[in-house]
Each structure stands twice: as structure tokens, then as C-alpha cells.
Short mmCIF file of C-alpha atoms and ligand atoms in Angstrom, two decimals:
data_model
loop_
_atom_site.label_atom_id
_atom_site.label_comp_id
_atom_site.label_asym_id
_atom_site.label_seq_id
_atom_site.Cartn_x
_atom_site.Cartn_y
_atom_site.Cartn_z
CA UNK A 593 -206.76 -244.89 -57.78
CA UNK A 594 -209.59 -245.01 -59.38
CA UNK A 595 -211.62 -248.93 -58.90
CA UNK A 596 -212.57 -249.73 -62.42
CA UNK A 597 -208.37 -249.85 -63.01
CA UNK A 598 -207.83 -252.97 -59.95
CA UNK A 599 -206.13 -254.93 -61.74
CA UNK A 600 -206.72 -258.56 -60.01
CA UNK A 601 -210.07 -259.30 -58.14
CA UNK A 602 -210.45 -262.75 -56.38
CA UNK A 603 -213.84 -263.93 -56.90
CA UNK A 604 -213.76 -267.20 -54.94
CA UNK A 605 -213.25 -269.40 -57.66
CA UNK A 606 -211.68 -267.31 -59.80
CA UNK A 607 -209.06 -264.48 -60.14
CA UNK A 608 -210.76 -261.89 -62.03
CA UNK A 609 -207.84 -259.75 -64.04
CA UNK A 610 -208.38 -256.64 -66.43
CA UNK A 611 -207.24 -258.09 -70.14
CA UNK A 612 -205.04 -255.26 -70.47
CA UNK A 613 -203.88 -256.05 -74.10
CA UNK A 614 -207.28 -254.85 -74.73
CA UNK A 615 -206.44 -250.99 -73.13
CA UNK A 616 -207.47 -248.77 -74.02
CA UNK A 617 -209.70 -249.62 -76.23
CA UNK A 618 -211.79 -251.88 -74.02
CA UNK A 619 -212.24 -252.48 -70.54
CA UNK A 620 -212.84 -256.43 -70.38
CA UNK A 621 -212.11 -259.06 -68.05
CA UNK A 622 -210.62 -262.73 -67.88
CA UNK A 623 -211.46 -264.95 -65.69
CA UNK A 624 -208.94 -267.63 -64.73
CA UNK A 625 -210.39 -270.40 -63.61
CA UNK A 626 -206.99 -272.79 -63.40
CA UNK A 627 -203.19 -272.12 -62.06
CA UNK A 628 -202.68 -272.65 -65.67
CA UNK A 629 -204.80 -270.01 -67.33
CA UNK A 630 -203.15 -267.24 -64.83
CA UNK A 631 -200.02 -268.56 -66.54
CA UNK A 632 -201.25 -268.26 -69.77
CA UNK A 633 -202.11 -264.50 -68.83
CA UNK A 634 -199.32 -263.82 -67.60
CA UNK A 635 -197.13 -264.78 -70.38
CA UNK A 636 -199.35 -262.79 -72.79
CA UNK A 637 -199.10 -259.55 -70.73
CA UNK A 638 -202.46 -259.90 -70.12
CA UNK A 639 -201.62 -258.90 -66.35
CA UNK A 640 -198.91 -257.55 -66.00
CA UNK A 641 -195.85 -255.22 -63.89
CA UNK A 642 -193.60 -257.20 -61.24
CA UNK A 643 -196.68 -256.32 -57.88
CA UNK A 644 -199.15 -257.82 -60.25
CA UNK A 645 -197.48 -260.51 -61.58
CA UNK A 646 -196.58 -261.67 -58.02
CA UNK A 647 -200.25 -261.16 -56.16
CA UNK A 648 -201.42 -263.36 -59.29
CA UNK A 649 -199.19 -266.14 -59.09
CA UNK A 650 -200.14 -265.92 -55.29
CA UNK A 651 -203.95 -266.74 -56.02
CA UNK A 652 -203.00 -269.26 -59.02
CA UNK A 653 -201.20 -271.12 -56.13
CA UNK A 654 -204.53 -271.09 -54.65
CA UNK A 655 -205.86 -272.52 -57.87
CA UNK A 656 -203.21 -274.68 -58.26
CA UNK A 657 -204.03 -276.50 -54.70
CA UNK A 658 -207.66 -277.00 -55.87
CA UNK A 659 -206.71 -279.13 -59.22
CA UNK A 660 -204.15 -281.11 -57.02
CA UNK A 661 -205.79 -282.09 -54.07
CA UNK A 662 -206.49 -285.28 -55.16
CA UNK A 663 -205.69 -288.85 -53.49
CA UNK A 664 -203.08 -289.31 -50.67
CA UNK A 665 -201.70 -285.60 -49.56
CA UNK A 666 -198.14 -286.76 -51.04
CA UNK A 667 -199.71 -287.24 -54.62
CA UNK A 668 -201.24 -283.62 -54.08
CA UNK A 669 -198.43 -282.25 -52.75
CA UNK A 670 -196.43 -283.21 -55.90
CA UNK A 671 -199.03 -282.29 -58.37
CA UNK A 672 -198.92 -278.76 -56.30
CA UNK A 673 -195.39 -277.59 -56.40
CA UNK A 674 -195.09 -279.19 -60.18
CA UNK A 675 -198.18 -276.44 -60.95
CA UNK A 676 -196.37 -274.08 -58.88
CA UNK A 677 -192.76 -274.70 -61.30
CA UNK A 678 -194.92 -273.94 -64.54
CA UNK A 679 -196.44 -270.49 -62.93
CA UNK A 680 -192.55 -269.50 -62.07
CA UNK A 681 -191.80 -270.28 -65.70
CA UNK A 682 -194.44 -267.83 -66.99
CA UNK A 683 -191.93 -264.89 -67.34
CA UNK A 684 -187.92 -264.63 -66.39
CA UNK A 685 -187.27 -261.76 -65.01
CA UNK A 686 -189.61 -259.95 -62.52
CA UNK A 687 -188.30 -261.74 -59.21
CA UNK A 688 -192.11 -261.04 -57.79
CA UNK A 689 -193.23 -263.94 -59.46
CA UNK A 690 -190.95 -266.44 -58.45
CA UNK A 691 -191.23 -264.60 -54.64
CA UNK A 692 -195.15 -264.92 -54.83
CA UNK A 693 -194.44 -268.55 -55.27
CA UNK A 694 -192.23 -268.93 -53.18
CA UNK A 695 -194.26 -267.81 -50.12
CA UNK A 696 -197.21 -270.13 -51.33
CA UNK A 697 -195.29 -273.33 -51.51
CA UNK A 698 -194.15 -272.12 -48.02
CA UNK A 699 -197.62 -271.87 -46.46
CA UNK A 700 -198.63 -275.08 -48.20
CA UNK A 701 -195.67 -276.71 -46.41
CA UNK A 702 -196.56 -275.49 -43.21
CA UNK A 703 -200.07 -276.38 -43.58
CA UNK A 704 -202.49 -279.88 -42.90
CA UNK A 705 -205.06 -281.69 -45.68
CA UNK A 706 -207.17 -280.11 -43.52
CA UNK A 707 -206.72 -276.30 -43.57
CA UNK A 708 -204.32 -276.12 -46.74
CA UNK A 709 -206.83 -274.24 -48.98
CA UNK A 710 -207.90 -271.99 -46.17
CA UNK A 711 -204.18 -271.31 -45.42
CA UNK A 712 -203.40 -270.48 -48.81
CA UNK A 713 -206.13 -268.66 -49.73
CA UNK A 714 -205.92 -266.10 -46.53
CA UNK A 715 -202.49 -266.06 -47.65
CA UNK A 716 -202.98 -264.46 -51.06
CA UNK A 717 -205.69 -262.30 -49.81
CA UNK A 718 -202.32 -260.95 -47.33
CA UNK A 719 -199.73 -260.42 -50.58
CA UNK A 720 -202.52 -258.83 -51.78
CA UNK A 721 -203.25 -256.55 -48.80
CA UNK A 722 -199.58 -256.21 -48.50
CA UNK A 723 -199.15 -254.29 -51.53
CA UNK A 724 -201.46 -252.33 -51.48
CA UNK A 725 -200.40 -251.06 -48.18
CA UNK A 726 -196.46 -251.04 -49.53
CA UNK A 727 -197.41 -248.67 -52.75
CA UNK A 728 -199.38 -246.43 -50.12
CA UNK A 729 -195.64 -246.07 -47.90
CA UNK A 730 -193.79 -245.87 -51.04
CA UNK A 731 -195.84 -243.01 -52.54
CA UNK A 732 -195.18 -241.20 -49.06
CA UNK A 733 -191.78 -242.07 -48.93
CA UNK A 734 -191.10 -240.78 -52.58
CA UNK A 735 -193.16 -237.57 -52.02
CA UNK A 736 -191.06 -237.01 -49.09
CA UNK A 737 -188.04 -236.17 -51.56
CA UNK A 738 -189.87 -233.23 -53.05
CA UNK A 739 -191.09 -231.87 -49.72
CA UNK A 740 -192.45 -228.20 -50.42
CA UNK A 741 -191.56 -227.92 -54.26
CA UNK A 742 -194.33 -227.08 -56.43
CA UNK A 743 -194.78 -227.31 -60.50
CA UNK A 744 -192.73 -230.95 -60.78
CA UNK A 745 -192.14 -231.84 -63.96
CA UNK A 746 -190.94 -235.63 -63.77
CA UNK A 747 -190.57 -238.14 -66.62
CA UNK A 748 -191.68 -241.55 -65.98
CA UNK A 749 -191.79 -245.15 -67.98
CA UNK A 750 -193.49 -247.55 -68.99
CA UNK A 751 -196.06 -248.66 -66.41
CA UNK A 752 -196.06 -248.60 -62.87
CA UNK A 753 -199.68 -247.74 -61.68
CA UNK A 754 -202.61 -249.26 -60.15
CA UNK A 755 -202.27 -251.97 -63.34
CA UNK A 756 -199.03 -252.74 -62.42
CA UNK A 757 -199.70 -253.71 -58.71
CA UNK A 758 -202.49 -254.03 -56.37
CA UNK A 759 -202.56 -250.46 -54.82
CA UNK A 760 -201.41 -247.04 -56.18
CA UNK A 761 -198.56 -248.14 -57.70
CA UNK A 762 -195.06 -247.72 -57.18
CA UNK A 763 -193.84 -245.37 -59.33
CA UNK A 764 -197.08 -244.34 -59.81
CA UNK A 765 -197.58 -243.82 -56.54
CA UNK A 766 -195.31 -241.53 -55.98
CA UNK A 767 -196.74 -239.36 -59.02
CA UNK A 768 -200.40 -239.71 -57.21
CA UNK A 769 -199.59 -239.07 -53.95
CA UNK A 770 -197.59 -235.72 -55.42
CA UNK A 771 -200.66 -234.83 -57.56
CA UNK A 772 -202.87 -235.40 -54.60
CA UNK A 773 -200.67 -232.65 -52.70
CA UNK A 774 -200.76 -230.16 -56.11
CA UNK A 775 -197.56 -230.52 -56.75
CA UNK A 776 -197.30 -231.80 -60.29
CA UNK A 777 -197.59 -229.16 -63.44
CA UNK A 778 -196.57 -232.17 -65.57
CA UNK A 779 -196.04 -236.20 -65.94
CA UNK A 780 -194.22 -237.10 -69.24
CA UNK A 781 -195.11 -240.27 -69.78
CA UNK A 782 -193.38 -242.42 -72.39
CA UNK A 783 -195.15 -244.49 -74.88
CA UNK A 784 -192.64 -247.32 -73.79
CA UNK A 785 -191.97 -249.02 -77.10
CA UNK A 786 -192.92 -252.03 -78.42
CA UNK A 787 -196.31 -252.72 -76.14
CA UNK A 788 -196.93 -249.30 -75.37
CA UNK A 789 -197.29 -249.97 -71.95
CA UNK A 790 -196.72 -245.72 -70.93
CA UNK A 791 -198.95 -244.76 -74.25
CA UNK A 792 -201.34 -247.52 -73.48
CA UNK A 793 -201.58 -248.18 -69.51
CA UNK A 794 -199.96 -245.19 -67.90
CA UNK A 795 -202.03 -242.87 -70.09
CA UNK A 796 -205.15 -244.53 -69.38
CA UNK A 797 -204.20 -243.91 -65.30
CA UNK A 798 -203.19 -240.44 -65.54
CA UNK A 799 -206.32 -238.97 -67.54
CA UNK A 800 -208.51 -241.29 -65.49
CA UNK A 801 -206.87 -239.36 -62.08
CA UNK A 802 -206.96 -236.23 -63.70
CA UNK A 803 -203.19 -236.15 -62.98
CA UNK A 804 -201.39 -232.85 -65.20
CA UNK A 805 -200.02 -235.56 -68.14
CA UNK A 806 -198.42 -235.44 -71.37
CA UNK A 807 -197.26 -238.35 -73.59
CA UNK A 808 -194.06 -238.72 -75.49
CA UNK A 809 -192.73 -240.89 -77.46
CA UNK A 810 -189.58 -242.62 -76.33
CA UNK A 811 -187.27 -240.98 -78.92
CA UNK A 812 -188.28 -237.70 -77.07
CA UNK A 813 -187.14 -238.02 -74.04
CA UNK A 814 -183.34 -236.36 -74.41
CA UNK A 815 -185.24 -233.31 -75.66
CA UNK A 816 -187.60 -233.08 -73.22
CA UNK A 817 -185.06 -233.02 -70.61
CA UNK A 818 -183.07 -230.65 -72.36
CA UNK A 819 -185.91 -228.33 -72.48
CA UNK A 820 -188.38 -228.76 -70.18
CA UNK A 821 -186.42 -228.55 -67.19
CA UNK A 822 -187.14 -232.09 -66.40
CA UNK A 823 -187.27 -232.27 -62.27
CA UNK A 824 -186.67 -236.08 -61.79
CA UNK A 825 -186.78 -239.48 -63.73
CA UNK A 826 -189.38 -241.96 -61.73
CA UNK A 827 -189.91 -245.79 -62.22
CA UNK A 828 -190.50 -249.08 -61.29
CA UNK A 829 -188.30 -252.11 -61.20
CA UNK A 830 -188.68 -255.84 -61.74
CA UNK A 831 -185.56 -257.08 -60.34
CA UNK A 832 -183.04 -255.36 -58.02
CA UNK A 833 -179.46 -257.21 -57.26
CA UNK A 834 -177.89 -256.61 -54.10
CA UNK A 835 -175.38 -254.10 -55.47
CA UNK A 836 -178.59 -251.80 -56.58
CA UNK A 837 -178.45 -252.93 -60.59
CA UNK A 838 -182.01 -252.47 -61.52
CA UNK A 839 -183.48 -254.61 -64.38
CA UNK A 840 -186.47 -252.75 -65.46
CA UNK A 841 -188.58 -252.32 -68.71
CA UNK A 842 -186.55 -251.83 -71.60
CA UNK A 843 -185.29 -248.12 -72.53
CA UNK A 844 -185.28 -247.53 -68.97
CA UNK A 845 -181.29 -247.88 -68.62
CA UNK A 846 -181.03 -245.17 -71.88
CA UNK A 847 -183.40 -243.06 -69.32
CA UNK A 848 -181.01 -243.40 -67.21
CA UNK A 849 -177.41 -242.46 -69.19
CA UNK A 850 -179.52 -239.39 -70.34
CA UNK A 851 -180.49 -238.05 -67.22
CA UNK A 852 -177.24 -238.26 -65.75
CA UNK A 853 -176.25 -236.54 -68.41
CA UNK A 854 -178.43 -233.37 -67.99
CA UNK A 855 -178.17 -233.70 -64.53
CA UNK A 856 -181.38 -234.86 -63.34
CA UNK A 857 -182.32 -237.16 -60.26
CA UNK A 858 -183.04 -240.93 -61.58
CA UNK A 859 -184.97 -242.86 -58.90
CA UNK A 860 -186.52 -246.13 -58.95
CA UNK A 861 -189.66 -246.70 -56.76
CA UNK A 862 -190.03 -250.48 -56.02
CA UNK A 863 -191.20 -253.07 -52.89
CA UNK A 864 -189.45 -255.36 -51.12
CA UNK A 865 -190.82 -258.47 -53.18
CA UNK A 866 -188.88 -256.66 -56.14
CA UNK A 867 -185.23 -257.41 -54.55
CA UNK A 868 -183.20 -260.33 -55.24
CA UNK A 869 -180.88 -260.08 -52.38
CA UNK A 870 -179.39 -263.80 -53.73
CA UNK A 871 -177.97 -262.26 -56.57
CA UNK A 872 -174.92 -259.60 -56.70
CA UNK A 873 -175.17 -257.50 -59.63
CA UNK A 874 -176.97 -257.17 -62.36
CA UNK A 875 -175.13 -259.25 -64.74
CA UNK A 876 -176.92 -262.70 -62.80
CA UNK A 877 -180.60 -261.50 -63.96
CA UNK A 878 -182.27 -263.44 -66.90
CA UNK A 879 -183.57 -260.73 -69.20
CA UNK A 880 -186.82 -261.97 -70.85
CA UNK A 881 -186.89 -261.84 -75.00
CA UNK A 882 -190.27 -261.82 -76.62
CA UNK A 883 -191.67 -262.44 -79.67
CA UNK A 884 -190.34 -260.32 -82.73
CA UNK A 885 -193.87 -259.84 -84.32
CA UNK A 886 -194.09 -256.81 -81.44
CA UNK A 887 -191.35 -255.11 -82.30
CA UNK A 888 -192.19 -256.30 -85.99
CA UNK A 889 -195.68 -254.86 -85.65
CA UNK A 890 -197.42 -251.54 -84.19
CA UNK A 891 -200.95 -251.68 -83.35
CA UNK A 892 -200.66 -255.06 -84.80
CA UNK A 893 -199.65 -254.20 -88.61
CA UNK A 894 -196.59 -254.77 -89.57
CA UNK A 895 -194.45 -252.37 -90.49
CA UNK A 896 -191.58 -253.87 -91.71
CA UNK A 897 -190.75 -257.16 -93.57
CA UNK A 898 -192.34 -260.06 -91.65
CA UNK A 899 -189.04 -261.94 -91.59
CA UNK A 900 -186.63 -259.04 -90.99
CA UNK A 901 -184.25 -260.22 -87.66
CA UNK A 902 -185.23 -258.51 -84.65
CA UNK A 903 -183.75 -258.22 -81.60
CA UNK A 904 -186.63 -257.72 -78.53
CA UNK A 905 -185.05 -257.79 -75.15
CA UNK A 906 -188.27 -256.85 -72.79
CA UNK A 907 -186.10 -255.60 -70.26
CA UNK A 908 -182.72 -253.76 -69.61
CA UNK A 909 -180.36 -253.37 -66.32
CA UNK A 910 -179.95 -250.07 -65.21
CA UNK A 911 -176.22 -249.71 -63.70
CA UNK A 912 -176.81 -248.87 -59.66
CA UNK A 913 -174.04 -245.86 -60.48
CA UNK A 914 -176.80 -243.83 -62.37
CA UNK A 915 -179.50 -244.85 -59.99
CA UNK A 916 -180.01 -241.22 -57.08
CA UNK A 917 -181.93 -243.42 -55.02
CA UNK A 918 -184.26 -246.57 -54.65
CA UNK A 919 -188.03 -245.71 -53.10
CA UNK A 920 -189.15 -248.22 -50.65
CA UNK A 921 -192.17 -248.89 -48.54
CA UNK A 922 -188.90 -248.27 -45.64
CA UNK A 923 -187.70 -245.15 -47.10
CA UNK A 924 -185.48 -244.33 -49.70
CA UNK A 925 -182.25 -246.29 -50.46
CA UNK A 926 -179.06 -244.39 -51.08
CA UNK A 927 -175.48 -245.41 -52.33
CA UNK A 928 -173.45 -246.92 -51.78
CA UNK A 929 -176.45 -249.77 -52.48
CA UNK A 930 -174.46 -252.94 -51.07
CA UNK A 931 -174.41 -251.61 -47.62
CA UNK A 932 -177.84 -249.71 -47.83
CA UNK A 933 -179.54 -252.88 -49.38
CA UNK A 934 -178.00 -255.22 -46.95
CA UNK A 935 -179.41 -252.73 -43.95
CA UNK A 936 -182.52 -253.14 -45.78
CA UNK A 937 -183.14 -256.41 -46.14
CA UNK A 938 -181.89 -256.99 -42.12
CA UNK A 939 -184.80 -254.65 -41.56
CA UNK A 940 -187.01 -257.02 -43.27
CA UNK A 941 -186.10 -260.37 -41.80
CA UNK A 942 -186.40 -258.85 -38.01
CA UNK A 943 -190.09 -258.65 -38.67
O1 LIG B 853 -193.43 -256.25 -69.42
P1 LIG B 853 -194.15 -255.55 -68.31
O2 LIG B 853 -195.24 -254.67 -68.78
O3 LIG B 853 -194.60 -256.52 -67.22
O4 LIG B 853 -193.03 -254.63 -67.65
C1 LIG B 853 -193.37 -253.87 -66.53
C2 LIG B 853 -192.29 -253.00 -66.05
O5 LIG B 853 -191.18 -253.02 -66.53
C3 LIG B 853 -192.60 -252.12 -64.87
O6 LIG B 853 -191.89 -250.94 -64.94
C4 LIG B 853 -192.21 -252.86 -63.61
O7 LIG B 853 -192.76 -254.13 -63.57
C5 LIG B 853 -192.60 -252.12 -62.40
S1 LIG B 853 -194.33 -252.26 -62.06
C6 LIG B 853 -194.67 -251.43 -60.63
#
């Protein structure tokens, strides 16, 4: 992973994020100096991918503490968690966010007026460390399935990579650690329609690790399967149900229906802070819709009437019946998902 793509950087009293709306034209910076502003960038995609999303909301919390503590500790504590409800509100759908919360508000509960910011902070800087040490497992784990094959050709979308989380990325990772072991002749990489996350993000990672790469637009894909002997389907997740449904960015379930259909292996690579064990199935996850000026627009002109009715669902659910497998940071995941999930997430709690 190459340093000038960390997404997040805690700078003491500020979290430091790459502005990637700006990618790839420009490498710049925001720095958010309130819970507020991280919610602001999170909203406008300015970090972004589930990992992300969650290790930011962890060091908003931190933020958030700082513009609460104020008056008696029941006064901040209010101010605190009401902080804490906007950052959850930023986006729907990855579960990260709401989990990076989550274990802030826990911490703060657990913690004194006197060593609350020092508690939260150290815990951020662990969600943080966390990941990057999950993507590292999960890019082993996922390599592991392609043990002694050489010239992979997998298909991957949107973007899962070192922008996307705090390490290697999840997805990603799996491509990288693969590369790393010359294993890859080629990464299709869709452009992943309307925000061009694969065209914009992924692209940027793949040339910049000098990973074997080649981008398609997402009306290609069925061809490119058909003929060029397409090895796997990889990528991430932002919400798993307990049955194995996979919400994920949209296009990714019409990845899914087509490789299934030319028999190829459709995995999705994804941590721990990714599953919603609360929910059953699919049908319980709140799909985000975003503004129709993106799907309106490309490369911000429009091109097509500015009040035509659009329909911009950011994500889709992936049925857990087309999923091969689910790459964790504890191995890989296999149906049938209910029983496989619920072993999983026993192996978490008897940490
Ligand atoms: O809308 P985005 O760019 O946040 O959507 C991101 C995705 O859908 C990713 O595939 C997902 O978060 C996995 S990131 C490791």
C-alpha cells in the first residue's frame, strides 16, 4: 500500500482524510476539525468504503467528546451521544459506521471526567490498528483460495483498497497480497457507475502498486467474463445479514447473477465490523439513495435533462445463494451462511 493513499491520519486535533472527490485529479486533504465536519465528509463521499467510514466516525467520537465536555459530566454526556446520533445518520447503510459508534459511546460509558478523552482517543487509535491488521489476515485468507495458480484474471468493483479502509484493503487486499506473490496477469476493474469509484479510486491504487490492471466499464463486464476466462469475482461489502445477504455498492448484485451464470467463483472479502448479525436477511438493510444530479451528471456535466426522474439507489443486496464464499480476517465463510455466520460471530464474542 503505498502511504500517500492512507486514507485517515489523526493529527491530534484533527482527523486528516484524503478529499477523494478530488481523485484523481488531485491529491488534497481535509482537515476535520469537529464531529460534525467528519459528518459532513462523510455524507459527501469525501471518505469513504464501510473500514473507512467506521475508523472515522471512531475519531469524530473523539471530536465529538472535546465540543461536549462542558459543565457537569451529565450535560456532556448528553451533548456526546446526541453528536454521536448525527455521525450515525451520516450514511444508512454501511453497518461500520453505526459499529464505530457504537464502540465509542461504549468506552465513553465505561470511562471517568477524568480519563474520558484519553480513553477514547486510545480507543480510535485501536479500530484503527484493528483494521489494518484485519485487511492484512483477510488478504492471506483470500490468497489462500488460489494457492499455487498463476495468471488470475479476477474482476473486481467499485472500491475496496487502501481508500476504502485503513490497511490494504479488503477486497483489495486480497488482489495485493496475490500480486505480491505474482500471481495476477490481470485485475478488471470496473468504473463503478455513477461516482466512478473503480475508474476513479481503484484505478488510482492499482497503477500506483504496479498491480497487472485494466479498466472496464460496467456494461462490460458479461463480455469480459465470457471471454476472458474470468477466474473469480472479488469485493467488498457494507452490510452482511446473518443469512449471508450482502448489501454492497450498486451493480454488485448484477456481478453477481452474471457470474453465476458463466460459472465463475463470486466472493466477498469483508471484516467483522461489516456484519450485522441483528438482522436476518437482506431484506432488513436500509439501502442509501443519493442525489440524482450523479446519476444526472458525468464528470459533473449533465448529460441528460436536468429534471429527468432518476432512480439512484447507492447500494444493492447481493442474494447469499450467489455468494461462493465470504473472506474474513478468520477465514473464509462457506454456505450454508446461517450456521457458518453464527460459528463466526461465537468466535468473535469468546475473545
Ligand atoms: O459509496 P461508497 O463508495 O462508500 O461504497 C463503497 C463500497 O460499496 C465498497 O465496496 C464497500 O464499502 C467495501 S470497502 C472495503
Amino acid at each position: 500500500m503505498k502511504e500517500t493513499l492512507r486514507s485517515l491520519c489523526w493529527e491530534g486535533d484533527a482527523l486528516r482524510i484524503i478529499d477523494q472527490t478530488k481523485l484523481p485529479e488531485a491529491l488534497s486533504y481535509r482537515r476535520c476539525r469537529t464531529s460534525r465536519e467528519v459528518a459532513d465528509a462523510i455524507r459527501m463521499l469525501a471518505v469513504r468504503g464501510a473500514p473507512a467510514i467506521g475508523v472515522a466516525a471512531a475519531y469524530a467520537c473523539v471530536l465529538a467528546f472535546r465540543e461536549a465536555a462542558a459543565g457537569t459530566w451529565e450535560e456532556t454526556a448528553a451533548r456526546f451521544h446526541a453528536l454521536c446520533r448525527e455521525l450515525e445518520e451520516a450514511r444508512p447503510t454501511a453497518v461500520n459506521l453505526s459499529w464505530g459508534v457504537a464502540q465509542m459511546e461504549r468506552t465513553f460509558e465505561s470511562a471517568s471526567p477524568e480519563n474520558a478523552e484519553t480513553m477514547l482517543l486510545a480507543r480510535a487509535k485501536a479500530i484503527e490498528a484493528e483494521d489494518v491488521d484485519t485487511c492484512r489476515r483477510i488478504g492471506a485468507n483470500g490468497a489462500a483460495l488460489f494457492a499455487g495458480r498463476k495468471g488470475l484474471r479476477i474482476l473486481t468493483h467499485c472500491n475496496t483498497g487502501a481508500l476504502a479502509t485503513a490497511g490494504i484493503g479488503t477486497a483489495f487486499g486480497v488482489l495485493a497480497t496475490l500480486a505480491s506473490r505474482g500471481q495476477i496477469e490481470c485485475v478488471y476493474a470496473d468504473e463503478t457507475r455513477p461516482l466512478l469509484q473503480g475508474a476513479r479510486l481503484t484505478a488510482t491504487e492499482l497503477v500506483a502498486d504496479e498491480i497487472p490492471c485494466c479498466l472496464i466499464a460496467d456494461t462490460m463486464a458479461a463480455a469480459v467474463m465470457r471471454g476472458k476466462k474470468i477466474d473469480a469475482v472479488i469485493v467488498g461489502a457494507d452490510r452482511i445479514a446473518a443469512n449471508g445477504d450482502t448489501a454492497n455498492k450498486i451493480g454488485t448484485y448484477g456481478l453477481a447473477v452474471l457470474a453465476a451464470y458463466h460459472h465463475i467463483p463470486f466472493y466477498i472479502a469483508a471484516p467483522f465490523s461489516t456484519f450485522d448479525f441483528s438482522i436476518r436477511s437482506g431484506k432488513e438493510i436500509v439501502i442509501e439513495e443519493r442525489n440524482a444530479d450523479e446519476v444526472r451528471r458525468f464528470g459533473g456535466i449533465y448529460t441528460a435533462p436536468k429534471t429527468v426522474p432518476v432512480y439512484n439507489p447507492a447500494f444493492d443486496v447481493t442474494p447469499a445463494a450467489l455468494i461462493r464464499g465470504i473472506i474474513t480476517e478468520r477465514g473464509v465463510l462457506v454456505p450454508p451462511y446461517a450456521e457458518s455466520i453464527a460459528q463466526y460471530e461465537r468466535s468473535l464474542s469468546h475473545e
